[in-house]
Short mmCIF file of C-alpha atoms in Angstrom, two decimals:
data_model
loop_
_atom_site.label_atom_id
_atom_site.label_comp_id
_atom_site.label_asym_id
_atom_site.label_seq_id
_atom_site.Cartn_x
_atom_site.Cartn_y
_atom_site.Cartn_z
CA UNK T 1 35.09 -31.25 -198.65
CA UNK T 2 35.25 -28.41 -196.15
CA UNK T 3 36.58 -24.89 -196.76
CA UNK T 4 39.88 -25.54 -194.96
CA UNK T 5 40.65 -28.53 -197.22
CA UNK T 6 39.58 -26.49 -200.22
CA UNK T 7 42.21 -23.82 -199.46
CA UNK T 8 44.84 -26.49 -199.00
CA UNK T 9 43.85 -28.06 -202.33
CA UNK T 10 44.06 -24.69 -204.05
CA UNK T 11 47.64 -24.38 -202.85
CA UNK T 12 48.48 -27.90 -203.99
CA UNK T 13 46.77 -27.24 -207.31
CA UNK T 14 49.22 -24.41 -207.99
CA UNK T 15 52.08 -26.75 -207.17
CA UNK T 16 50.67 -29.30 -209.65
CA UNK T 17 50.35 -31.83 -206.88
CA UNK T 18 46.62 -32.60 -207.07
CA UNK T 19 45.39 -35.93 -208.39
CA UNK T 20 42.48 -36.07 -210.86
CA UNK T 21 40.08 -37.12 -208.10
CA UNK T 22 41.24 -34.28 -205.85
CA UNK T 23 40.90 -31.78 -208.70
CA UNK T 24 37.33 -32.98 -209.31
CA UNK T 25 36.52 -32.67 -205.61
CA UNK T 26 37.91 -29.15 -205.53
CA UNK T 27 35.93 -28.14 -208.62
CA UNK T 28 32.72 -29.49 -207.05
CA UNK T 29 33.36 -27.61 -203.82
CA UNK T 30 34.08 -24.37 -205.66
CA UNK T 31 30.81 -24.67 -207.56
CA UNK T 32 28.87 -24.96 -204.31
CA UNK T 33 30.82 -22.66 -201.97
CA UNK T 34 30.60 -18.96 -202.72
CA UNK T 35 33.27 -17.99 -200.15
CA UNK T 36 35.85 -20.44 -201.50
CA UNK T 37 35.07 -19.46 -205.08
CA UNK T 38 35.71 -15.81 -204.22
CA UNK T 39 38.89 -16.82 -202.41
CA UNK T 40 40.02 -18.82 -205.45
CA UNK T 41 39.37 -15.86 -207.76
CA UNK T 42 41.27 -13.63 -205.43
CA UNK T 43 44.08 -16.18 -205.21
CA UNK T 44 44.16 -16.37 -208.98
CA UNK T 45 44.93 -12.68 -209.05
CA UNK T 46 47.72 -13.29 -206.60
CA UNK T 47 48.99 -16.26 -208.62
CA UNK T 48 49.03 -14.08 -211.68
CA UNK T 49 50.99 -11.51 -209.72
CA UNK T 50 53.50 -14.14 -208.52
CA UNK T 51 53.98 -15.31 -212.09
CA UNK T 52 54.58 -11.74 -213.17
CA UNK T 53 57.41 -11.50 -210.63
CA UNK T 54 59.28 -14.13 -212.61
CA UNK T 55 59.77 -11.66 -215.40
CA UNK T 56 62.16 -9.83 -213.12
CA UNK T 57 65.60 -10.29 -214.68
CA UNK T 58 68.37 -8.19 -213.19
CA UNK T 59 71.23 -7.88 -215.67
CA UNK T 60 74.90 -7.29 -215.04
CA UNK T 61 75.84 -3.86 -216.33
CA UNK T 62 79.41 -4.77 -217.25
CA UNK T 63 79.90 -8.57 -217.23
CA UNK T 64 83.38 -8.43 -218.80
CA UNK T 65 84.64 -6.21 -216.01
CA UNK T 66 83.26 -8.55 -213.36
CA UNK T 67 84.88 -11.53 -215.10
CA UNK T 68 88.22 -9.70 -215.08
CA UNK T 69 87.85 -8.84 -211.40
CA UNK T 70 87.07 -12.46 -210.57
CA UNK T 71 90.05 -13.69 -212.59
CA UNK T 72 92.33 -11.19 -210.84
CA UNK T 73 91.11 -12.31 -207.45
CA UNK T 74 91.46 -16.05 -207.87
CA UNK T 75 94.71 -17.34 -206.42
CA UNK T 76 97.48 -18.63 -208.70
CA UNK T 77 98.58 -21.81 -206.99
CA UNK T 78 95.65 -22.74 -204.90
CA UNK T 79 96.49 -20.02 -202.36
CA UNK T 80 93.48 -18.19 -201.11
CA UNK T 81 93.32 -14.49 -201.78
CA UNK T 82 91.25 -11.76 -200.30
CA UNK T 83 88.65 -10.20 -202.57
CA UNK T 84 89.67 -6.83 -203.88
CA UNK T 85 86.47 -4.97 -203.73
CA UNK T 86 86.02 -1.24 -203.78
CA UNK T 87 83.47 -1.65 -201.05
CA UNK T 88 85.93 -3.56 -198.86
CA UNK T 89 88.57 -0.92 -199.60
CA UNK T 90 86.08 1.76 -198.67
CA UNK T 91 85.29 -0.07 -195.48
CA UNK T 92 89.02 -0.28 -194.69
CA UNK T 93 89.45 3.47 -195.11
CA UNK T 94 86.43 4.12 -192.94
CA UNK T 95 87.76 1.75 -190.31
CA UNK T 96 91.20 3.38 -190.26
CA UNK T 97 89.64 6.86 -190.10
CA UNK T 98 87.31 5.75 -187.34
CA UNK T 99 90.23 4.26 -185.37
CA UNK T 100 92.24 7.50 -185.68
CA UNK T 101 89.24 9.54 -184.55
CA UNK T 102 88.71 7.26 -181.58
CA UNK T 103 92.39 7.54 -180.60
CA UNK T 104 92.22 11.36 -180.84
CA UNK T 105 89.03 11.42 -178.80
CA UNK T 106 90.52 9.17 -176.14
CA UNK T 107 93.72 11.25 -176.03
CA UNK T 108 91.71 14.46 -175.68
CA UNK T 109 89.59 12.93 -172.99
CA UNK T 110 92.62 11.73 -171.03
CA UNK T 111 94.34 15.10 -171.45
CA UNK T 112 91.25 17.01 -170.35
CA UNK T 113 90.72 14.72 -167.42
CA UNK T 114 94.34 15.03 -166.26
CA UNK T 115 94.20 18.82 -166.75
CA UNK T 116 90.99 19.06 -164.73
CA UNK T 117 92.45 16.81 -162.04
CA UNK T 118 95.57 18.92 -161.96
CA UNK T 119 93.53 22.12 -161.72
CA UNK T 120 91.30 20.72 -159.01
CA UNK T 121 94.35 19.51 -157.15
CA UNK T 122 96.03 22.92 -157.41
CA UNK T 123 92.85 24.64 -156.31
CA UNK T 124 92.53 22.26 -153.38
CA UNK T 125 96.15 22.85 -152.47
CA UNK T 126 95.67 26.61 -152.68
CA UNK T 127 92.56 26.40 -150.57
CA UNK T 128 94.33 24.18 -148.13
CA UNK T 129 97.27 26.59 -147.98
CA UNK T 130 94.96 29.57 -147.48
CA UNK T 131 93.02 27.70 -144.84
CA UNK T 132 96.22 26.64 -143.19
CA UNK T 133 97.63 30.17 -143.29
CA UNK T 134 94.41 31.57 -141.87
CA UNK T 135 94.47 28.94 -139.21
CA UNK T 136 98.09 29.74 -138.34
CA UNK T 137 97.32 33.45 -138.24
CA UNK T 138 94.33 32.87 -135.98
CA UNK T 139 96.44 30.73 -133.68
CA UNK T 140 99.18 33.37 -133.62
CA UNK T 141 96.71 36.15 -132.86
CA UNK T 142 95.12 34.10 -130.09
CA UNK T 143 98.58 33.49 -128.66
CA UNK T 144 99.29 37.20 -128.87
CA UNK T 145 96.07 37.99 -127.00
CA UNK T 146 96.99 35.47 -124.31
CA UNK T 147 100.57 36.78 -124.13
CA UNK T 148 99.30 40.35 -123.89
CA UNK T 149 97.01 39.39 -121.04
CA UNK T 150 99.98 37.78 -119.26
CA UNK T 151 102.14 40.88 -119.82
CA UNK T 152 99.40 43.18 -118.59
CA UNK T 153 98.73 41.02 -115.53
CA UNK T 154 102.42 40.82 -114.78
CA UNK T 155 102.99 44.57 -115.06
CA UNK T 156 99.81 45.93 -113.57
CA UNK T 157 99.50 43.20 -110.96
CA UNK T 158 95.87 42.62 -111.75
CA UNK T 159 93.71 42.31 -114.70
CA UNK T 160 92.42 45.79 -114.20
CA UNK T 161 93.92 47.29 -117.28
CA UNK T 162 93.08 44.16 -119.18
CA UNK T 163 89.57 44.37 -117.97
CA UNK T 164 89.42 48.02 -118.74
CA UNK T 165 90.87 47.36 -122.12
CA UNK T 166 88.40 44.60 -122.70
CA UNK T 167 85.52 46.66 -121.37
CA UNK T 168 86.64 49.51 -123.51
CA UNK T 169 86.91 47.21 -126.48
CA UNK T 170 83.53 45.78 -125.67
CA UNK T 171 81.86 49.17 -125.18
CA UNK T 172 83.44 50.49 -128.32
CA UNK T 173 82.26 47.37 -130.14
CA UNK T 174 85.76 46.36 -131.04
CA UNK T 175 85.77 43.27 -133.12
CA UNK T 176 87.88 40.31 -132.06
CA UNK T 177 90.10 41.15 -135.01
CA UNK T 178 90.76 44.67 -133.70
CA UNK T 179 91.51 43.39 -130.19
CA UNK T 180 93.88 40.95 -131.77
CA UNK T 181 95.61 43.73 -133.68
CA UNK T 182 96.29 45.56 -130.36
CA UNK T 183 97.57 42.40 -128.86
CA UNK T 184 99.87 41.83 -131.80
CA UNK T 185 101.31 45.33 -131.39
CA UNK T 186 101.85 44.84 -127.66
CA UNK T 187 103.48 41.49 -128.37
CA UNK T 188 105.72 43.11 -130.95
CA UNK T 189 106.98 45.41 -128.19
CA UNK T 190 107.33 42.60 -125.66
CA UNK T 191 111.11 42.43 -126.06
CA UNK T 192 111.40 46.22 -125.47
CA UNK T 193 109.13 45.90 -122.44
CA UNK T 194 111.28 43.11 -121.04
CA UNK T 195 114.38 45.28 -121.39
CA UNK T 196 112.87 47.86 -119.05
CA UNK T 197 113.96 47.08 -115.49
CA UNK T 198 111.50 49.16 -113.59
CA UNK T 199 107.91 48.01 -113.38
CA UNK T 200 106.77 51.62 -113.37
CA UNK T 201 108.63 52.26 -116.58
CA UNK T 202 106.93 49.24 -118.06
CA UNK T 203 103.56 50.56 -116.92
CA UNK T 204 104.29 53.95 -118.45
CA UNK T 205 105.46 52.38 -121.67
CA UNK T 206 102.38 50.21 -121.96
CA UNK T 207 99.95 52.96 -120.94
CA UNK T 208 101.48 55.22 -123.56
CA UNK T 209 101.37 52.50 -126.11
CA UNK T 210 97.76 51.61 -125.40
CA UNK T 211 96.62 55.22 -125.23
CA UNK T 212 98.54 56.05 -128.38
CA UNK T 213 97.04 53.05 -130.15
CA UNK T 214 93.60 53.91 -128.89
CA UNK T 215 93.99 57.49 -129.90
CA UNK T 216 95.12 56.41 -133.30
CA UNK T 217 92.41 53.88 -133.58
CA UNK T 218 89.48 55.81 -132.16
CA UNK I 1 56.08 -20.19 -216.47
CA UNK I 2 59.49 -21.70 -215.96
CA UNK I 3 62.43 -19.50 -216.80
CA UNK I 4 66.03 -20.19 -217.69
CA UNK I 5 67.94 -20.80 -214.49
CA UNK I 6 70.95 -22.22 -216.25
CA UNK I 7 70.09 -25.82 -215.50
CA UNK I 8 69.89 -26.64 -219.20
CA UNK I 9 73.39 -25.33 -219.79
CA UNK I 10 75.68 -27.51 -217.75
CA UNK I 11 79.45 -27.47 -218.17
CA UNK I 12 80.87 -30.58 -219.79
CA UNK I 13 83.14 -32.95 -217.95
CA UNK I 14 86.17 -31.72 -219.87
CA UNK I 15 85.64 -28.11 -218.76
CA UNK I 16 85.20 -29.12 -215.13
CA UNK I 17 88.25 -31.36 -215.43
CA UNK I 18 90.34 -28.45 -216.75
CA UNK I 19 89.14 -26.26 -213.89
CA UNK I 20 90.10 -28.94 -211.37
CA UNK I 21 93.59 -28.85 -212.93
CA UNK I 22 93.55 -25.07 -212.25
CA UNK I 23 93.40 -24.09 -215.91
CA UNK I 24 92.66 -20.37 -215.76
CA UNK I 25 91.41 -20.17 -219.35
CA UNK I 26 88.88 -22.91 -218.71
CA UNK I 27 87.84 -21.28 -215.49
CA UNK I 28 87.37 -17.94 -217.23
CA UNK I 29 85.05 -19.72 -219.64
CA UNK I 30 83.11 -21.12 -216.72
CA UNK I 31 82.83 -17.67 -215.12
CA UNK I 32 81.62 -16.15 -218.39
CA UNK I 33 78.98 -18.86 -218.74
CA UNK I 34 77.57 -18.67 -215.21
CA UNK I 35 78.26 -15.30 -213.63
CA UNK I 36 75.00 -13.84 -214.95
CA UNK I 37 72.99 -16.67 -213.39
CA UNK I 38 74.82 -16.25 -210.08
CA UNK I 39 74.32 -12.50 -210.18
CA UNK I 40 70.66 -12.88 -211.04
CA UNK I 41 69.96 -14.94 -207.93
CA UNK I 42 72.24 -12.90 -205.65
CA UNK I 43 70.57 -9.67 -206.74
CA UNK I 44 67.07 -11.07 -206.25
CA UNK I 45 67.96 -12.06 -202.70
CA UNK I 46 69.99 -9.00 -201.70
CA UNK I 47 68.45 -6.38 -204.02
CA UNK I 48 71.72 -4.44 -203.94
CA UNK I 49 74.03 -4.34 -206.95
CA UNK I 50 77.35 -4.06 -205.12
CA UNK I 51 76.47 -6.71 -202.57
CA UNK I 52 75.34 -9.03 -205.34
CA UNK I 53 78.60 -8.48 -207.25
CA UNK I 54 80.64 -9.18 -204.11
CA UNK I 55 78.72 -12.41 -203.65
CA UNK I 56 79.35 -13.41 -207.28
CA UNK I 57 83.09 -12.79 -206.88
CA UNK I 58 83.26 -14.76 -203.65
CA UNK I 59 81.19 -17.56 -205.21
CA UNK I 60 83.62 -18.06 -208.07
CA UNK I 61 86.63 -17.86 -205.77
CA UNK I 62 85.07 -20.63 -203.70
CA UNK I 63 84.32 -22.62 -206.83
CA UNK I 64 87.96 -22.25 -207.90
CA UNK I 65 89.23 -23.30 -204.48
CA UNK I 66 86.85 -26.23 -204.02
CA UNK I 67 85.99 -27.43 -207.50
CA UNK I 68 87.67 -30.75 -206.78
CA UNK I 69 84.89 -31.31 -204.18
CA UNK I 70 82.20 -30.93 -206.83
CA UNK I 71 80.20 -34.12 -207.26
CA UNK I 72 78.69 -34.89 -210.63
CA UNK I 73 75.55 -36.30 -209.01
CA UNK I 74 74.15 -32.81 -208.66
CA UNK I 75 73.91 -30.17 -211.37
CA UNK I 76 76.73 -27.65 -211.46
CA UNK I 77 74.18 -24.83 -211.29
CA UNK I 78 72.61 -26.37 -208.16
CA UNK I 79 76.05 -26.47 -206.53
CA UNK I 80 76.75 -22.89 -207.61
CA UNK I 81 73.36 -21.67 -206.36
CA UNK I 82 74.00 -23.39 -203.05
CA UNK I 83 77.19 -21.34 -202.66
CA UNK I 84 75.39 -18.16 -203.74
CA UNK I 85 72.53 -18.66 -201.29
CA UNK I 86 74.92 -19.51 -198.45
CA UNK I 87 76.89 -16.32 -199.07
CA UNK I 88 73.68 -14.27 -199.38
CA UNK I 89 72.39 -15.85 -196.19
CA UNK I 90 75.60 -14.80 -194.38
CA UNK I 91 75.31 -11.30 -195.80
CA UNK I 92 71.71 -10.91 -194.71
CA UNK I 93 72.63 -12.14 -191.24
CA UNK I 94 75.52 -9.69 -191.04
CA UNK I 95 73.17 -6.87 -192.11
CA UNK I 96 70.87 -7.80 -189.26
CA UNK I 97 73.79 -7.95 -186.82
CA UNK I 98 75.01 -4.54 -187.89
CA UNK I 99 71.46 -3.24 -187.73
CA UNK I 100 71.97 -2.33 -191.35
CA UNK I 101 69.06 -0.30 -192.69
CA UNK I 102 68.91 -2.07 -195.99
CA UNK I 103 66.74 -0.89 -198.80
CA UNK I 104 64.57 -3.93 -198.13
CA UNK I 105 63.40 -2.18 -195.03
CA UNK I 106 63.72 1.28 -196.42
CA UNK I 107 61.36 0.55 -199.28
CA UNK I 108 58.56 -0.12 -196.88
CA UNK I 109 59.15 3.23 -195.25
CA UNK I 110 58.88 5.19 -198.43
CA UNK I 111 62.60 5.85 -198.85
CA UNK I 112 63.66 6.24 -202.45
CA UNK I 113 66.02 3.86 -204.17
CA UNK I 114 69.58 4.95 -204.65
CA UNK I 115 70.90 5.77 -208.09
CA UNK I 116 73.33 2.90 -207.72
CA UNK I 117 70.48 0.42 -207.72
CA UNK I 118 68.48 2.26 -210.29
CA UNK I 119 71.17 1.96 -212.91
CA UNK I 120 71.04 -1.77 -212.55
CA UNK I 121 67.32 -1.89 -212.80
CA UNK I 122 67.59 -1.43 -216.52
CA UNK I 123 63.92 -0.87 -217.02
CA UNK I 124 61.19 0.94 -215.20
CA UNK I 125 59.40 -2.40 -214.93
CA UNK I 126 62.37 -3.98 -213.13
CA UNK I 127 62.65 -0.94 -210.91
CA UNK I 128 59.02 -1.28 -209.92
CA UNK I 129 59.50 -5.01 -209.38
CA UNK I 130 62.43 -4.44 -207.00
CA UNK I 131 60.35 -2.05 -204.97
CA UNK I 132 57.48 -4.50 -204.80
CA UNK I 133 59.65 -7.44 -203.79
CA UNK I 134 61.24 -5.35 -201.09
CA UNK I 135 57.91 -4.22 -199.81
CA UNK I 136 56.32 -7.65 -199.87
CA UNK I 137 59.23 -9.66 -198.50
CA UNK I 138 60.43 -7.35 -195.77
CA UNK I 139 58.53 -9.22 -193.04
CA UNK I 140 59.72 -12.69 -194.07
CA UNK I 141 62.36 -14.66 -192.21
CA UNK I 142 65.63 -15.20 -194.09
CA UNK I 143 64.71 -18.83 -194.84
CA UNK I 144 61.22 -17.93 -196.04
CA UNK I 145 62.63 -15.23 -198.29
CA UNK I 146 65.20 -17.63 -199.77
CA UNK I 147 62.52 -20.22 -200.48
CA UNK I 148 60.11 -17.66 -201.90
CA UNK I 149 62.72 -16.11 -204.18
CA UNK I 150 64.06 -19.42 -205.43
CA UNK I 151 60.61 -20.91 -206.03
CA UNK I 152 58.37 -18.02 -207.01
CA UNK I 153 60.75 -15.45 -208.46
CA UNK I 154 63.61 -17.56 -209.72
CA UNK I 155 61.24 -20.32 -210.87
CA UNK I 156 62.99 -23.39 -209.45
CA UNK I 157 61.01 -26.51 -208.63
CA UNK I 158 60.47 -27.50 -205.00
CA UNK I 159 63.00 -30.34 -205.47
CA UNK I 160 65.61 -27.94 -206.84
CA UNK I 161 64.99 -25.50 -204.00
CA UNK I 162 65.41 -28.29 -201.48
CA UNK I 163 68.72 -29.25 -203.12
CA UNK I 164 70.01 -25.70 -203.25
CA UNK I 165 69.04 -24.90 -199.68
CA UNK I 166 69.95 -28.37 -198.45
CA UNK I 167 66.60 -28.86 -196.72
CA UNK I 168 63.82 -31.39 -197.09
CA UNK I 169 61.07 -30.84 -199.62
CA UNK I 170 58.60 -30.76 -196.74
CA UNK I 171 60.52 -27.93 -195.09
CA UNK I 172 60.60 -26.08 -198.42
CA UNK I 173 56.84 -26.44 -198.81
CA UNK I 174 56.17 -25.29 -195.26
CA UNK I 175 58.41 -22.24 -195.63
CA UNK I 176 56.91 -21.49 -199.02
CA UNK I 177 53.38 -21.78 -197.67
CA UNK I 178 54.13 -19.38 -194.80
CA UNK I 179 55.93 -16.98 -197.12
CA UNK I 180 53.04 -16.95 -199.59
CA UNK I 181 50.49 -16.46 -196.82
CA UNK I 182 52.39 -13.45 -195.57
CA UNK I 183 53.01 -12.05 -199.02
CA UNK I 184 49.40 -12.57 -200.03
CA UNK I 185 48.29 -10.52 -197.04
CA UNK I 186 50.79 -7.82 -197.93
CA UNK I 187 49.68 -8.02 -201.56
CA UNK I 188 46.02 -7.47 -200.69
CA UNK I 189 46.87 -4.70 -198.27
CA UNK I 190 48.94 -2.99 -200.97
CA UNK I 191 46.28 -3.67 -203.59
CA UNK I 192 43.67 -1.98 -201.41
CA UNK I 193 45.89 1.05 -201.00
CA UNK I 194 46.76 1.03 -204.70
CA UNK I 195 50.47 0.46 -204.20
CA UNK I 196 50.81 -2.59 -206.46
CA UNK I 197 50.88 -1.78 -210.15
CA UNK I 198 50.14 -4.80 -212.23
#
């Protein structure tokens, strides 16, 4: 007998499934083989331990109560009933509470998301409006500058005053915004200028206006 | 050592007959006679008092609903244990699905037992036993654990285990062999670290 068979026989021995011949063979092998003998001794300790586990006898704390619960839960006329268990009830409460919490969370999330979207939208709209207004204003100012140039050219016959004005603006480091503000003021007076019949009167009016503005400004 | 697993106390034909006729008094008598046996096995498998009680309740409801399917060729206790083990098997599977940190696993990680379980473990010896079974069997597959508990802790014969679990005797022996191998290793490891108190 080899050691592998010996271990197998030891297992079968515990199960009471060894024949007399096999038992004798095992005994002979254990006498001769030190390793298997030590294994068998060790196994015996384990067998003893396994046997000791059989003394484990969990007892019902209140059998009458359990009997009553079972009798309450069995159906009357063969109809199946759901077990009434405190644990199941507890689970139900937890499930309901969890569902409510989830609904609240989802509602809050949706509300927050819509609020954020709304805010972002408003902000975008505001920005767009501001940008649009700025754009309009820039366009208007540019138009005013162009209109002023036309008025000046028309009245003075050349771009001299325009050039002077521009040179002056340039030398005085006038910003485009400041030039625009002059132009806007000239444009504002365009209807008054048009009313004047005489070109010389127009010249005088504009010269006064420009000088006055320049005096005020610088 | 072979312990009382209820197989020597079988209900007589008259009692079963009354239960088939849906006689509640007779059925109550049946429950009183066998609930402790059912609880004993359910607790050994699940190691949780409330879970074991739930299984016992469900077992007797099933018995009530299907007692007309009971065949006299097998012992009543074998039939009852089959229902108990099936329900326990389902419970263990559902624990795994829910990633339930059962005390089986917790015991191996040094987590203390709850008071709920302690009050059932009516003696310090039982308490210690529960801890040891948890520790030793936590690496077994569900089938191996069932076989190990029925054979080595509950004390059924291989034939009875095969009947209860509805598997061949060969399959029982194989599962038992693997379970014992694993538990023996765990036992020696624990013995070396002084965790097993014999």
